[in-house]
mmCIF file of N, CA and C in Angstrom:
data_model
loop_
_atom_site.group_PDB
_atom_site.id
_atom_site.type_symbol
_atom_site.label_atom_id
_atom_site.label_comp_id
_atom_site.label_asym_id
_atom_site.label_seq_id
_atom_site.Cartn_x
_atom_site.Cartn_y
_atom_site.Cartn_z
ATOM 1 N N MET A 1 -114.619 -97.116 -12.293
ATOM 2 C CA MET A 1 -114.548 -95.454 -12.192
ATOM 3 C C MET A 1 -112.932 -95.397 -12.717
ATOM 4 N N THR A 2 -113.447 -94.226 -13.928
ATOM 5 C CA THR A 2 -112.523 -93.337 -14.243
ATOM 6 C C THR A 2 -112.460 -92.047 -14.303
ATOM 7 N N THR A 3 -110.690 -91.645 -14.359
ATOM 8 C CA THR A 3 -109.912 -90.520 -14.017
ATOM 9 C C THR A 3 -109.472 -90.211 -15.689
ATOM 10 N N ALA A 4 -110.695 -89.090 -15.165
ATOM 11 C CA ALA A 4 -109.291 -88.085 -17.009
ATOM 12 C C ALA A 4 -108.367 -88.113 -16.230
ATOM 13 N N ALA A 5 -106.966 -88.221 -17.174
ATOM 14 C CA ALA A 5 -105.582 -87.389 -16.909
ATOM 15 C C ALA A 5 -105.630 -85.896 -17.600
ATOM 16 N N PRO A 6 -105.170 -84.845 -17.038
ATOM 17 C CA PRO A 6 -105.209 -83.665 -17.913
ATOM 18 C C PRO A 6 -104.223 -84.043 -18.732
ATOM 19 N N THR A 7 -104.742 -83.221 -19.880
ATOM 20 C CA THR A 7 -103.631 -83.536 -21.411
ATOM 21 C C THR A 7 -103.526 -81.077 -21.631
ATOM 22 N N ALA A 8 -102.320 -81.437 -21.818
ATOM 23 C CA ALA A 8 -102.023 -80.192 -22.413
ATOM 24 C C ALA A 8 -101.723 -80.057 -23.456
ATOM 25 N N HIS A 9 -101.973 -78.849 -24.041
ATOM 26 C CA HIS A 9 -101.823 -78.958 -25.644
ATOM 27 C C HIS A 9 -100.949 -78.813 -26.231
ATOM 28 N N LEU A 10 -101.258 -79.410 -27.504
ATOM 29 C CA LEU A 10 -100.062 -79.566 -28.038
ATOM 30 C C LEU A 10 -98.950 -78.362 -28.530
ATOM 31 N N SER A 11 -99.901 -77.152 -28.477
ATOM 32 C CA SER A 11 -99.280 -76.208 -28.786
ATOM 33 C C SER A 11 -98.242 -76.030 -27.674
ATOM 34 N N ASP A 12 -98.763 -76.405 -26.776
ATOM 35 C CA ASP A 12 -98.025 -75.764 -25.695
ATOM 36 C C ASP A 12 -96.766 -76.382 -25.323
ATOM 37 N N ASP A 13 -97.050 -77.861 -25.384
ATOM 38 C CA ASP A 13 -96.198 -78.558 -25.583
ATOM 39 C C ASP A 13 -95.054 -78.403 -26.635
ATOM 40 N N ILE A 14 -95.521 -77.879 -27.498
ATOM 41 C CA ILE A 14 -94.429 -77.533 -28.847
ATOM 42 C C ILE A 14 -93.240 -76.290 -28.555
ATOM 43 N N THR A 15 -93.770 -75.323 -28.176
ATOM 44 C CA THR A 15 -93.649 -74.243 -27.714
ATOM 45 C C THR A 15 -93.284 -74.353 -25.599
ATOM 46 N N GLY A 16 -93.209 -74.969 -25.643
ATOM 47 C CA GLY A 16 -92.432 -75.125 -24.255
ATOM 48 C C GLY A 16 -91.724 -75.521 -23.960
ATOM 49 N N ARG A 17 -91.406 -76.786 -24.146
ATOM 50 C CA ARG A 17 -89.836 -77.348 -23.626
ATOM 51 C C ARG A 17 -88.968 -77.114 -24.597
ATOM 52 N N PRO A 18 -87.370 -77.225 -24.389
ATOM 53 C CA PRO A 18 -86.654 -76.674 -24.746
ATOM 54 C C PRO A 18 -86.438 -77.217 -25.974
ATOM 55 N N GLY A 19 -86.749 -78.479 -25.868
ATOM 56 C CA GLY A 19 -86.181 -79.836 -26.771
ATOM 57 C C GLY A 19 -87.152 -80.125 -27.651
ATOM 58 N N THR A 20 -87.794 -79.438 -27.586
ATOM 59 C CA THR A 20 -89.323 -79.311 -28.520
ATOM 60 C C THR A 20 -88.825 -79.358 -30.257
ATOM 61 N N ILE A 21 -89.252 -80.019 -31.179
ATOM 62 C CA ILE A 21 -88.984 -80.055 -32.750
ATOM 63 C C ILE A 21 -89.256 -78.238 -33.018
ATOM 64 N N ARG A 22 -89.922 -77.954 -33.039
ATOM 65 C CA ARG A 22 -90.308 -76.396 -33.206
ATOM 66 C C ARG A 22 -89.316 -75.324 -32.425
ATOM 67 N N ASN A 23 -89.585 -75.783 -30.870
ATOM 68 C CA ASN A 23 -88.458 -74.985 -30.698
ATOM 69 C C ASN A 23 -86.489 -75.181 -30.989
ATOM 70 N N ARG A 24 -86.331 -76.403 -31.629
ATOM 71 C CA ARG A 24 -85.015 -76.526 -32.386
ATOM 72 C C ARG A 24 -85.094 -76.154 -33.895
ATOM 73 N N ILE A 25 -86.357 -76.578 -34.835
ATOM 74 C CA ILE A 25 -86.129 -75.229 -36.168
ATOM 75 C C ILE A 25 -85.970 -74.420 -35.433
ATOM 76 N N LEU A 26 -86.476 -73.050 -35.283
ATOM 77 C CA LEU A 26 -86.718 -71.895 -34.418
ATOM 78 C C LEU A 26 -84.842 -71.767 -34.038
ATOM 79 N N TRP A 27 -84.411 -72.183 -33.361
ATOM 80 C CA TRP A 27 -82.931 -72.060 -33.285
ATOM 81 C C TRP A 27 -81.735 -71.979 -34.299
ATOM 82 N N THR A 28 -82.673 -73.401 -35.135
ATOM 83 C CA THR A 28 -81.501 -73.747 -35.511
ATOM 84 C C THR A 28 -81.572 -71.867 -36.818
ATOM 85 N N LEU A 29 -82.540 -71.610 -37.259
ATOM 86 C CA LEU A 29 -82.828 -70.537 -38.431
ATOM 87 C C LEU A 29 -82.574 -69.486 -37.581
ATOM 88 N N GLN A 30 -82.106 -69.234 -35.982
ATOM 89 C CA GLN A 30 -81.846 -67.942 -35.949
ATOM 90 C C GLN A 30 -80.454 -68.403 -35.599
ATOM 91 N N ILE A 31 -79.910 -68.808 -36.010
ATOM 92 C CA ILE A 31 -78.458 -69.278 -35.244
ATOM 93 C C ILE A 31 -77.360 -68.989 -37.202
ATOM 94 N N LEU A 32 -78.652 -69.737 -37.894
ATOM 95 C CA LEU A 32 -77.757 -69.796 -39.495
ATOM 96 C C LEU A 32 -78.227 -68.140 -39.439
ATOM 97 N N LEU A 33 -80.040 -67.643 -39.227
ATOM 98 C CA LEU A 33 -80.252 -66.642 -40.511
ATOM 99 C C LEU A 33 -78.861 -65.714 -39.625
ATOM 100 N N GLY A 34 -78.717 -65.536 -38.218
ATOM 101 C CA GLY A 34 -77.802 -64.891 -36.998
ATOM 102 C C GLY A 34 -76.640 -65.090 -37.705
ATOM 103 N N LEU A 35 -76.050 -66.188 -38.604
ATOM 104 C CA LEU A 35 -74.555 -66.030 -38.883
ATOM 105 C C LEU A 35 -74.657 -65.049 -40.449
ATOM 106 N N PHE A 36 -76.158 -65.177 -41.258
ATOM 107 C CA PHE A 36 -76.102 -64.994 -42.908
ATOM 108 C C PHE A 36 -75.412 -63.437 -42.102
ATOM 109 N N PHE A 37 -76.390 -62.572 -41.598
ATOM 110 C CA PHE A 37 -76.217 -61.741 -40.830
ATOM 111 C C PHE A 37 -75.574 -60.938 -40.689
ATOM 112 N N ILE A 38 -74.407 -61.680 -39.936
ATOM 113 C CA ILE A 38 -73.389 -60.843 -39.149
ATOM 114 C C ILE A 38 -72.044 -61.635 -40.365
ATOM 115 N N ILE A 39 -72.081 -62.664 -41.034
ATOM 116 C CA ILE A 39 -70.524 -62.296 -42.079
ATOM 117 C C ILE A 39 -70.876 -62.024 -43.006
ATOM 118 N N ALA A 40 -72.162 -62.318 -43.971
ATOM 119 C CA ALA A 40 -72.922 -62.346 -44.783
ATOM 120 C C ALA A 40 -73.189 -60.773 -45.461
ATOM 121 N N SER A 41 -74.283 -60.529 -44.699
ATOM 122 C CA SER A 41 -74.965 -59.383 -45.028
ATOM 123 C C SER A 41 -74.733 -57.946 -44.719
ATOM 124 N N GLY A 42 -73.970 -57.332 -43.370
ATOM 125 C CA GLY A 42 -73.621 -56.827 -42.802
ATOM 126 C C GLY A 42 -72.028 -56.933 -42.173
ATOM 127 N N GLY A 43 -71.333 -57.784 -42.186
ATOM 128 C CA GLY A 43 -69.953 -57.484 -41.919
ATOM 129 C C GLY A 43 -69.783 -56.791 -43.270
ATOM 130 N N PRO A 44 -69.621 -57.232 -44.810
ATOM 131 C CA PRO A 44 -69.109 -56.804 -45.410
ATOM 132 C C PRO A 44 -69.634 -54.433 -45.811
ATOM 133 N N LYS A 45 -70.371 -54.402 -45.086
ATOM 134 C CA LYS A 45 -71.107 -53.048 -44.874
ATOM 135 C C LYS A 45 -70.531 -52.297 -44.105
ATOM 136 N N LEU A 46 -69.256 -53.431 -43.091
ATOM 137 C CA LEU A 46 -68.582 -53.395 -42.150
ATOM 138 C C LEU A 46 -67.452 -52.317 -42.536
ATOM 139 N N VAL A 47 -66.714 -53.717 -43.029
ATOM 140 C CA VAL A 47 -65.484 -54.073 -42.963
ATOM 141 C C VAL A 47 -64.950 -53.087 -44.353
ATOM 142 N N ILE A 48 -65.732 -53.644 -45.478
ATOM 143 C CA ILE A 48 -65.636 -52.706 -46.986
ATOM 144 C C ILE A 48 -66.333 -51.670 -47.189
ATOM 145 N N PRO A 49 -66.779 -51.698 -46.683
ATOM 146 C CA PRO A 49 -67.705 -50.245 -47.109
ATOM 147 C C PRO A 49 -67.783 -49.066 -48.617
ATOM 148 N N ASN A 50 -66.422 -48.847 -49.187
ATOM 149 C CA ASN A 50 -66.273 -48.483 -50.196
ATOM 150 C C ASN A 50 -65.985 -49.225 -51.433
ATOM 151 N N VAL A 51 -65.974 -50.221 -51.285
ATOM 152 C CA VAL A 51 -65.971 -51.350 -52.200
ATOM 153 C C VAL A 51 -67.443 -51.373 -52.850
ATOM 154 N N LEU A 52 -67.905 -51.609 -51.819
ATOM 155 C CA LEU A 52 -69.135 -52.055 -52.237
ATOM 156 C C LEU A 52 -69.848 -50.656 -52.630
ATOM 157 N N ALA A 53 -69.790 -49.010 -52.390
ATOM 158 C CA ALA A 53 -70.329 -47.964 -52.380
ATOM 159 C C ALA A 53 -69.744 -48.158 -53.378
ATOM 160 N N ASP A 54 -68.825 -48.443 -54.195
ATOM 161 C CA ASP A 54 -68.462 -48.338 -55.551
ATOM 162 C C ASP A 54 -68.963 -49.352 -56.353
ATOM 163 N N ASN A 55 -68.947 -50.163 -55.718
ATOM 164 C CA ASN A 55 -69.801 -51.486 -56.943
ATOM 165 C C ASN A 55 -71.534 -51.610 -57.207
ATOM 166 N N ALA A 56 -71.841 -49.993 -56.467
ATOM 167 C CA ALA A 56 -73.465 -50.917 -56.860
ATOM 168 C C ALA A 56 -73.859 -49.334 -57.898
ATOM 169 N N PRO A 57 -74.781 -50.388 -58.298
ATOM 170 C CA PRO A 57 -75.295 -49.903 -60.227
ATOM 171 C C PRO A 57 -75.603 -48.061 -60.037
ATOM 172 N N GLU A 58 -75.521 -47.471 -60.625
ATOM 173 C CA GLU A 58 -76.286 -46.108 -61.100
ATOM 174 C C GLU A 58 -77.124 -46.271 -60.214
ATOM 175 N N ASN A 59 -77.962 -46.692 -60.142
ATOM 176 C CA ASN A 59 -79.890 -46.520 -59.984
ATOM 177 C C ASN A 59 -79.888 -46.778 -58.925
ATOM 178 N N LEU A 60 -79.134 -47.033 -57.976
ATOM 179 C CA LEU A 60 -78.828 -47.919 -56.392
ATOM 180 C C LEU A 60 -77.439 -46.640 -55.329
ATOM 181 N N THR A 61 -78.001 -45.679 -55.275
ATOM 182 C CA THR A 61 -77.029 -45.159 -55.034
ATOM 183 C C THR A 61 -76.855 -44.752 -53.552
ATOM 184 N N ILE A 62 -76.230 -45.422 -52.196
ATOM 185 C CA ILE A 62 -77.171 -45.469 -51.030
ATOM 186 C C ILE A 62 -75.384 -44.649 -50.571
ATOM 187 N N PRO A 63 -75.919 -42.992 -49.959
ATOM 188 C CA PRO A 63 -74.018 -42.928 -48.688
ATOM 189 C C PRO A 63 -74.039 -43.721 -48.404
ATOM 190 N N PHE A 64 -72.898 -43.205 -47.875
ATOM 191 C CA PHE A 64 -71.868 -43.892 -47.378
ATOM 192 C C PHE A 64 -72.130 -44.518 -46.121
ATOM 193 N N GLY A 65 -72.714 -42.888 -44.808
ATOM 194 C CA GLY A 65 -73.536 -43.434 -44.048
ATOM 195 C C GLY A 65 -75.201 -43.989 -43.241
ATOM 196 N N LEU A 66 -75.259 -44.285 -44.571
ATOM 197 C CA LEU A 66 -76.724 -44.664 -44.704
ATOM 198 C C LEU A 66 -76.203 -46.022 -44.729
ATOM 199 N N LEU A 67 -75.254 -46.718 -45.577
ATOM 200 C CA LEU A 67 -74.253 -48.468 -45.405
ATOM 201 C C LEU A 67 -74.307 -48.692 -44.417
ATOM 202 N N VAL A 68 -73.157 -47.479 -43.823
ATOM 203 C CA VAL A 68 -72.725 -48.270 -42.652
ATOM 204 C C VAL A 68 -73.014 -48.830 -41.560
ATOM 205 N N PHE A 69 -74.502 -47.856 -41.789
ATOM 206 C CA PHE A 69 -75.377 -47.555 -40.468
ATOM 207 C C PHE A 69 -76.585 -49.063 -40.561
ATOM 208 N N ILE A 70 -76.595 -49.318 -42.034
ATOM 209 C CA ILE A 70 -77.462 -50.099 -42.428
ATOM 210 C C ILE A 70 -76.818 -51.552 -41.736
ATOM 211 N N GLY A 71 -75.512 -51.876 -42.251
ATOM 212 C CA GLY A 71 -74.507 -52.616 -41.534
ATOM 213 C C GLY A 71 -74.074 -53.156 -40.445
ATOM 214 N N VAL A 72 -74.567 -51.732 -39.623
ATOM 215 C CA VAL A 72 -74.387 -52.414 -38.238
ATOM 216 C C VAL A 72 -75.240 -52.621 -37.243
ATOM 217 N N VAL A 73 -77.035 -51.814 -37.959
ATOM 218 C CA VAL A 73 -78.183 -52.998 -37.799
ATOM 219 C C VAL A 73 -78.387 -54.192 -38.020
ATOM 220 N N GLU A 74 -77.563 -55.087 -38.996
ATOM 221 C CA GLU A 74 -77.759 -56.198 -39.393
ATOM 222 C C GLU A 74 -76.801 -57.253 -38.971
ATOM 223 N N VAL A 75 -75.541 -56.443 -38.164
ATOM 224 C CA VAL A 75 -75.166 -57.025 -37.419
ATOM 225 C C VAL A 75 -75.566 -57.124 -35.826
ATOM 226 N N ALA A 76 -76.163 -56.673 -35.214
ATOM 227 C CA ALA A 76 -76.617 -56.382 -34.444
ATOM 228 C C ALA A 76 -78.045 -57.434 -34.333
ATOM 229 N N GLY A 77 -78.876 -57.373 -35.308
ATOM 230 C CA GLY A 77 -79.674 -58.043 -34.898
ATOM 231 C C GLY A 77 -79.150 -59.312 -35.562
ATOM 232 N N GLY A 78 -78.731 -59.696 -36.240
ATOM 233 C CA GLY A 78 -77.554 -61.581 -35.833
ATOM 234 C C GLY A 78 -77.567 -61.705 -34.925
ATOM 235 N N ILE A 79 -77.231 -61.420 -34.106
ATOM 236 C CA ILE A 79 -75.937 -61.241 -32.987
ATOM 237 C C ILE A 79 -77.568 -61.166 -32.039
ATOM 238 N N GLY A 80 -78.238 -60.365 -31.748
ATOM 239 C CA GLY A 80 -79.318 -60.617 -31.043
ATOM 240 C C GLY A 80 -80.163 -62.051 -31.305
ATOM 241 N N LEU A 81 -80.614 -62.351 -33.075
ATOM 242 C CA LEU A 81 -81.219 -62.984 -33.336
ATOM 243 C C LEU A 81 -80.469 -65.192 -31.975
ATOM 244 N N MET A 82 -79.399 -64.644 -31.958
ATOM 245 C CA MET A 82 -78.550 -65.558 -31.324
ATOM 246 C C MET A 82 -78.506 -65.452 -29.130
ATOM 247 N N VAL A 83 -79.573 -63.974 -29.641
ATOM 248 C CA VAL A 83 -78.920 -64.274 -27.466
ATOM 249 C C VAL A 83 -81.004 -64.285 -27.559
ATOM 250 N N PRO A 84 -80.688 -65.388 -26.262
ATOM 251 C CA PRO A 84 -82.685 -66.092 -26.491
ATOM 252 C C PRO A 84 -83.232 -64.666 -25.932
ATOM 253 N N ARG A 85 -83.031 -63.504 -24.784
ATOM 254 C CA ARG A 85 -83.853 -62.835 -24.351
ATOM 255 C C ARG A 85 -83.608 -61.335 -25.613
ATOM 256 N N LEU A 86 -83.058 -61.657 -26.858
ATOM 257 C CA LEU A 86 -82.837 -60.752 -27.638
ATOM 258 C C LEU A 86 -84.675 -60.854 -28.554
ATOM 259 N N SER A 87 -83.914 -62.718 -29.071
ATOM 260 C CA SER A 87 -84.682 -63.019 -30.333
ATOM 261 C C SER A 87 -85.782 -62.203 -30.439
ATOM 262 N N ALA A 88 -86.842 -62.371 -29.819
ATOM 263 C CA ALA A 88 -88.562 -62.106 -30.518
ATOM 264 C C ALA A 88 -87.530 -60.876 -31.012
ATOM 265 N N LEU A 89 -87.543 -59.772 -30.177
ATOM 266 C CA LEU A 89 -87.011 -58.567 -30.748
ATOM 267 C C LEU A 89 -86.252 -58.108 -31.990
ATOM 268 N N ALA A 90 -85.080 -59.058 -31.936
ATOM 269 C CA ALA A 90 -84.154 -58.938 -33.068
ATOM 270 C C ALA A 90 -84.744 -59.141 -34.283
ATOM 271 N N ALA A 91 -85.715 -60.647 -33.937
ATOM 272 C CA ALA A 91 -85.995 -60.622 -35.261
ATOM 273 C C ALA A 91 -87.273 -59.775 -36.197
ATOM 274 N N ALA A 92 -88.462 -59.094 -34.931
ATOM 275 C CA ALA A 92 -89.091 -58.741 -35.336
ATOM 276 C C ALA A 92 -88.879 -57.474 -36.263
ATOM 277 N N GLY A 93 -86.793 -56.423 -35.767
ATOM 278 C CA GLY A 93 -86.298 -55.900 -36.196
ATOM 279 C C GLY A 93 -86.197 -56.040 -37.596
ATOM 280 N N LEU A 94 -85.561 -56.916 -36.857
ATOM 281 C CA LEU A 94 -84.585 -57.756 -39.054
ATOM 282 C C LEU A 94 -85.933 -57.788 -40.274
ATOM 283 N N SER A 95 -87.199 -57.986 -40.122
ATOM 284 C CA SER A 95 -88.384 -58.726 -40.628
ATOM 285 C C SER A 95 -89.240 -56.922 -40.845
ATOM 286 N N VAL A 96 -88.151 -55.878 -40.047
ATOM 287 C CA VAL A 96 -88.948 -53.696 -41.053
ATOM 288 C C VAL A 96 -88.027 -54.019 -41.656
ATOM 289 N N LEU A 97 -86.432 -54.358 -41.492
ATOM 290 C CA LEU A 97 -85.188 -53.723 -42.313
ATOM 291 C C LEU A 97 -85.448 -55.007 -43.921
ATOM 292 N N THR A 98 -85.786 -56.015 -43.194
ATOM 293 C CA THR A 98 -85.769 -56.691 -44.673
ATOM 294 C C THR A 98 -86.492 -56.906 -45.824
ATOM 295 N N VAL A 99 -88.181 -55.892 -44.859
ATOM 296 C CA VAL A 99 -88.820 -55.148 -45.914
ATOM 297 C C VAL A 99 -88.844 -54.070 -46.369
ATOM 298 N N LEU A 100 -88.291 -53.318 -45.652
ATOM 299 C CA LEU A 100 -87.797 -51.624 -46.054
ATOM 300 C C LEU A 100 -86.176 -52.511 -47.319
ATOM 301 N N ALA A 101 -85.958 -52.895 -47.565
ATOM 302 C CA ALA A 101 -84.561 -54.051 -47.870
ATOM 303 C C ALA A 101 -85.699 -54.363 -49.681
ATOM 304 N N ALA A 102 -86.917 -55.355 -49.006
ATOM 305 C CA ALA A 102 -87.551 -55.409 -50.637
ATOM 306 C C ALA A 102 -87.856 -54.287 -51.758
ATOM 307 N N GLY A 103 -88.255 -53.314 -50.751
ATOM 308 C CA GLY A 103 -88.681 -52.616 -51.405
ATOM 309 C C GLY A 103 -87.718 -51.188 -52.452
ATOM 310 N N THR A 104 -86.801 -51.190 -51.856
ATOM 311 C CA THR A 104 -85.218 -50.712 -52.273
ATOM 312 C C THR A 104 -85.092 -52.003 -53.168
ATOM 313 N N GLN A 105 -84.961 -52.862 -53.755
ATOM 314 C CA GLN A 105 -84.460 -53.754 -54.504
ATOM 315 C C GLN A 105 -86.061 -53.191 -55.826
ATOM 316 N N ALA A 106 -87.372 -53.366 -55.472
ATOM 317 C CA ALA A 106 -88.419 -52.943 -56.498
ATOM 318 C C ALA A 106 -88.392 -52.237 -56.464
ATOM 319 N N PHE A 107 -88.276 -50.718 -56.111
ATOM 320 C CA PHE A 107 -89.491 -49.952 -56.414
ATOM 321 C C PHE A 107 -87.106 -48.520 -56.902
ATOM 322 N N ILE A 108 -86.586 -48.698 -56.105
ATOM 323 C CA ILE A 108 -85.707 -48.068 -56.818
ATOM 324 C C ILE A 108 -84.575 -48.386 -57.177
ATOM 325 N N ALA A 109 -84.218 -50.092 -57.136
ATOM 326 C CA ALA A 109 -83.093 -51.046 -57.728
ATOM 327 C C ALA A 109 -84.202 -51.132 -59.248
ATOM 328 N N ASP A 110 -85.298 -51.406 -59.823
ATOM 329 C CA ASP A 110 -86.089 -51.320 -60.188
ATOM 330 C C ASP A 110 -85.887 -53.755 -60.995
ATOM 331 N N LYS A 111 -85.768 -53.671 -60.158
ATOM 332 C CA LYS A 111 -85.403 -55.192 -59.981
ATOM 333 C C LYS A 111 -86.530 -55.741 -58.838
ATOM 334 N N PRO A 112 -87.579 -55.685 -59.524
ATOM 335 C CA PRO A 112 -88.545 -56.395 -58.469
ATOM 336 C C PRO A 112 -88.932 -58.620 -58.695
ATOM 337 N N ALA A 113 -88.137 -58.141 -59.095
ATOM 338 C CA ALA A 113 -87.786 -60.335 -58.878
ATOM 339 C C ALA A 113 -86.649 -59.828 -57.932
ATOM 340 N N MET A 114 -85.942 -59.480 -57.326
ATOM 341 C CA MET A 114 -84.939 -59.185 -56.123
ATOM 342 C C MET A 114 -85.151 -59.290 -54.932
ATOM 343 N N ALA A 115 -86.473 -59.165 -54.686
ATOM 344 C CA ALA A 115 -87.677 -58.202 -53.973
ATOM 345 C C ALA A 115 -88.015 -59.811 -53.205
ATOM 346 N N ILE A 116 -88.378 -60.383 -53.599
ATOM 347 C CA ILE A 116 -88.929 -61.867 -53.505
ATOM 348 C C ILE A 116 -88.217 -62.594 -51.746
ATOM 349 N N PHE A 117 -86.412 -62.211 -51.884
ATOM 350 C CA PHE A 117 -85.429 -62.902 -51.273
ATOM 351 C C PHE A 117 -85.751 -62.359 -49.743
ATOM 352 N N PRO A 118 -86.038 -61.178 -49.972
ATOM 353 C CA PRO A 118 -85.909 -60.310 -48.702
ATOM 354 C C PRO A 118 -87.384 -60.351 -47.680
ATOM 355 N N LEU A 119 -88.449 -60.222 -48.826
ATOM 356 C CA LEU A 119 -89.375 -60.717 -48.738
ATOM 357 C C LEU A 119 -89.807 -62.063 -47.813
ATOM 358 N N VAL A 120 -89.478 -63.209 -48.363
ATOM 359 C CA VAL A 120 -88.927 -64.277 -47.961
ATOM 360 C C VAL A 120 -88.316 -64.476 -45.767
ATOM 361 N N LEU A 121 -87.658 -63.321 -46.133
ATOM 362 C CA LEU A 121 -86.775 -62.779 -45.128
ATOM 363 C C LEU A 121 -87.821 -62.477 -44.298
ATOM 364 N N ALA A 122 -88.560 -61.789 -44.484
ATOM 365 C CA ALA A 122 -88.800 -60.935 -43.714
ATOM 366 C C ALA A 122 -90.250 -61.704 -43.042
ATOM 367 N N ALA A 123 -90.921 -63.106 -43.531
ATOM 368 C CA ALA A 123 -92.150 -63.571 -43.252
ATOM 369 C C ALA A 123 -92.224 -64.908 -42.424
ATOM 370 N N ILE A 124 -89.828 -65.054 -42.316
ATOM 371 C CA ILE A 124 -89.047 -66.460 -41.624
ATOM 372 C C ILE A 124 -89.626 -65.545 -39.938
ATOM 373 N N PHE A 125 -88.762 -63.961 -40.387
ATOM 374 C CA PHE A 125 -88.358 -63.237 -38.891
ATOM 375 C C PHE A 125 -89.927 -63.044 -38.476
ATOM 376 N N ALA A 126 -90.771 -62.632 -39.357
ATOM 377 C CA ALA A 126 -92.043 -62.669 -38.187
ATOM 378 C C ALA A 126 -92.691 -63.479 -36.849
ATOM 379 N N TRP A 127 -92.494 -64.784 -38.225
ATOM 380 C CA TRP A 127 -92.671 -65.882 -37.486
ATOM 381 C C TRP A 127 -91.439 -66.626 -36.291
ATOM 382 N N ILE A 128 -90.693 -65.950 -36.230
ATOM 383 C CA ILE A 128 -90.006 -66.066 -35.266
ATOM 384 C C ILE A 128 -90.155 -65.208 -34.282
ATOM 385 N N ALA A 129 -90.386 -63.927 -34.917
ATOM 386 C CA ALA A 129 -90.439 -63.140 -33.520
ATOM 387 C C ALA A 129 -92.513 -63.154 -32.720
ATOM 388 N N TYR A 130 -92.994 -63.553 -33.156
ATOM 389 C CA TYR A 130 -94.355 -64.496 -33.150
ATOM 390 C C TYR A 130 -93.913 -65.392 -32.425
ATOM 391 N N GLU A 131 -93.572 -66.333 -32.785
ATOM 392 C CA GLU A 131 -92.886 -67.794 -31.401
ATOM 393 C C GLU A 131 -92.095 -67.373 -30.566
ATOM 394 N N ARG A 132 -91.531 -66.357 -30.022
ATOM 395 C CA ARG A 132 -90.048 -65.795 -29.362
ATOM 396 C C ARG A 132 -91.066 -64.250 -28.210
ATOM 397 N N ARG A 133 -92.818 -64.408 -28.668
ATOM 398 C CA ARG A 133 -92.799 -62.971 -28.083
ATOM 399 C C ARG A 133 -92.589 -62.880 -26.669
ATOM 400 N N SER A 134 -92.586 -64.863 -26.277
ATOM 401 C CA SER A 134 -92.723 -64.198 -25.087
ATOM 402 C C SER A 134 -91.413 -63.282 -23.892
ATOM 403 N N GLY A 135 -90.286 -63.577 -25.396
ATOM 404 C CA GLY A 135 -89.371 -62.844 -25.128
ATOM 405 C C GLY A 135 -89.543 -61.344 -24.380
ATOM 406 N N ILE A 136 -89.974 -60.878 -25.241
ATOM 407 C CA ILE A 136 -90.379 -59.510 -25.671
ATOM 408 C C ILE A 136 -91.209 -58.773 -24.162
ATOM 409 N N THR A 137 -92.247 -59.772 -24.005
ATOM 410 C CA THR A 137 -93.032 -59.003 -22.471
ATOM 411 C C THR A 137 -92.084 -59.391 -21.752
ATOM 412 N N ASP A 138 -90.950 -60.497 -21.763
ATOM 413 C CA ASP A 138 -89.928 -60.787 -20.230
ATOM 414 C C ASP A 138 -89.449 -59.753 -20.223
ATOM 415 N N LEU A 139 -88.775 -59.185 -21.756
ATOM 416 C CA LEU A 139 -87.467 -58.135 -21.441
ATOM 417 C C LEU A 139 -87.804 -57.388 -21.096
ATOM 418 N N ARG A 140 -89.732 -56.236 -21.287
ATOM 419 C CA ARG A 140 -90.210 -55.393 -20.646
ATOM 420 C C ARG A 140 -90.490 -55.828 -19.514
ATOM 421 N N THR A 141 -90.812 -56.125 -19.022
ATOM 422 C CA THR A 141 -91.175 -56.624 -17.476
ATOM 423 C C THR A 141 -89.341 -56.749 -16.368
ATOM 424 N N SER A 142 -88.592 -57.376 -17.113
ATOM 425 C CA SER A 142 -86.602 -57.245 -16.704
ATOM 426 C C SER A 142 -86.755 -55.180 -16.396
ATOM 427 N N LEU A 143 -87.457 -54.898 -17.949
ATOM 428 C CA LEU A 143 -86.296 -53.558 -17.491
ATOM 429 C C LEU A 143 -87.087 -52.915 -16.522
ATOM 430 N N SER A 144 -88.650 -52.579 -16.396
ATOM 431 C CA SER A 144 -89.374 -52.605 -16.453
ATOM 432 C C SER A 144 -89.029 -52.103 -14.394
ATOM 433 N N ARG A 145 -88.878 -53.658 -14.085
ATOM 434 C CA ARG A 145 -88.141 -53.247 -12.423
ATOM 435 C C ARG A 145 -87.420 -51.937 -12.066
#
């Protein structure tokens, strides 16, 4: 007599356990990109916004308030990427932000080649948001109680 052992789907094993390769890759990306957005992207917009505004090209004049707001959003998104309950929501927000940055580079700054990097980031953030999508429903459930 043969018995069939229950088998789990490979995708369930990869996304369900904390020590899996996919989960490690996601957390590595989330930490690296989170630090990038805190230190290199959003941080300077909050620490030295006058210097950034003064050194902007003529065709890319961003109002000072908008520059500071973008810095706040980038820092908040970077922090959110590293918080397990907020990572999916932060990744979705940063995906939208980077698509808008790509549009700014392509159409306002007239440098379409510079739009490639934000679009790659948008794809990575969309993937992180998709993989961490259960965090959004968990957050919604916990807030509705």
